[in-house]
Amino acid sequence: MSLMGFLDRVADVATFDKVIEPARRAVLGALKPPAVKDLLHGTWIGHPLHPILVQVPVGSWVSAGLLDVVPRMRPAATALIGIGVAAAVPAAASGAADWSEQDTGVRRLGALHAVLNTVALGLYVGSLAARKNDRGGLGRVLSYSGLAIAGGSAAIGGHMSYAQSSGASHAATAVRALSTDWLDLGPLDDFPEGRPALRTGTGGSADVPLAVVRRGTRVDVFVGACSHLSGPLQDGTVEEVRGSQCLVCPWHGSAFDLDSGEPRRGPAANPQEKLEVRMEAGRVMARVPSRHR
Ligand code: FES
């Protein structure tokens, strides 16, 4: 069985759901202030924060593993292990925030990822204590064990991103299915004022839902599938969020700036795909942006 096949089977195991769900609620409760949650998601930079933060502990621990091979470099290895331990805390917090708003399979694998990372962290803390007490041999055994477990856990994190699309923009996937021609979405006067309307864009093999918002003579056209988890933005609302007029997803409340598509409120960290718009004889025409053509 391939590694992906094995991890997919793990994601189907429901045995621990009765533990995972209370843990998820606890994370949601602990991250109640929306500003804190959005900070951890990466909404403020328009990019998931977790994959950025994990570079520090992973890089520090891998480097420490290499330096530990050379006896005179071991003090530097110890310092790097300490940096990795400190950096693991915010990385874990941002991962927990993302994990709390994912679907079932991602939450199951994410729980395993978190348990393995906690074990690895514990081994590294033990390694630091051993090194401090002049038990360098034990310290290295503990840190190499931590590195092995953190490496296995990283493979699970990769599966969550690449195979389960956790953290990926679901809107970017949907927009690629659209025809690259200008799409005629109908007369401007047919669109309601200030709320999203559903239109269907022609795709290669299947049509693609679009969420169209009219404000006076201005029209903004978005891919209907929310960048977070494909929620139907055409069923959402238009609201002012943090000073911007936004299209708000009906599933988890992510808010996207109508002007730019940037997320103004999470859990989405990726922008929402917007189409180019032009008017032609009173009709709304839309086309995928050039980066997708
Ligand atoms: S699908 Fe989660 S906020 Fe849109």
Coordinates of C-alpha atoms and ligand atoms in Angstrom, one line a residue, residues 226 228-231 249 251-254, ligand 1:
C226 CA -15.1 29.7 -0.9
H228 CA -11.5 27.9 2.7
L229 CA -13.5 24.7 2.1
S230 CA -15.6 25.4 -1.0
G231 CA -18.7 26.9 0.8
C249 CA -19.3 32.8 3.4
W251 CA -20.4 28.1 6.2
H252 CA -17.8 29.4 8.6
G253 CA -18.1 33.2 8.2
S254 CA -14.9 34.0 6.2
Ligands
FES1 S1 -16.1 27.3 3.5 FE1 -15.3 27.8 5.5 S2 -15.6 29.9 5.5 FE2 -16.2 29.4 3.5

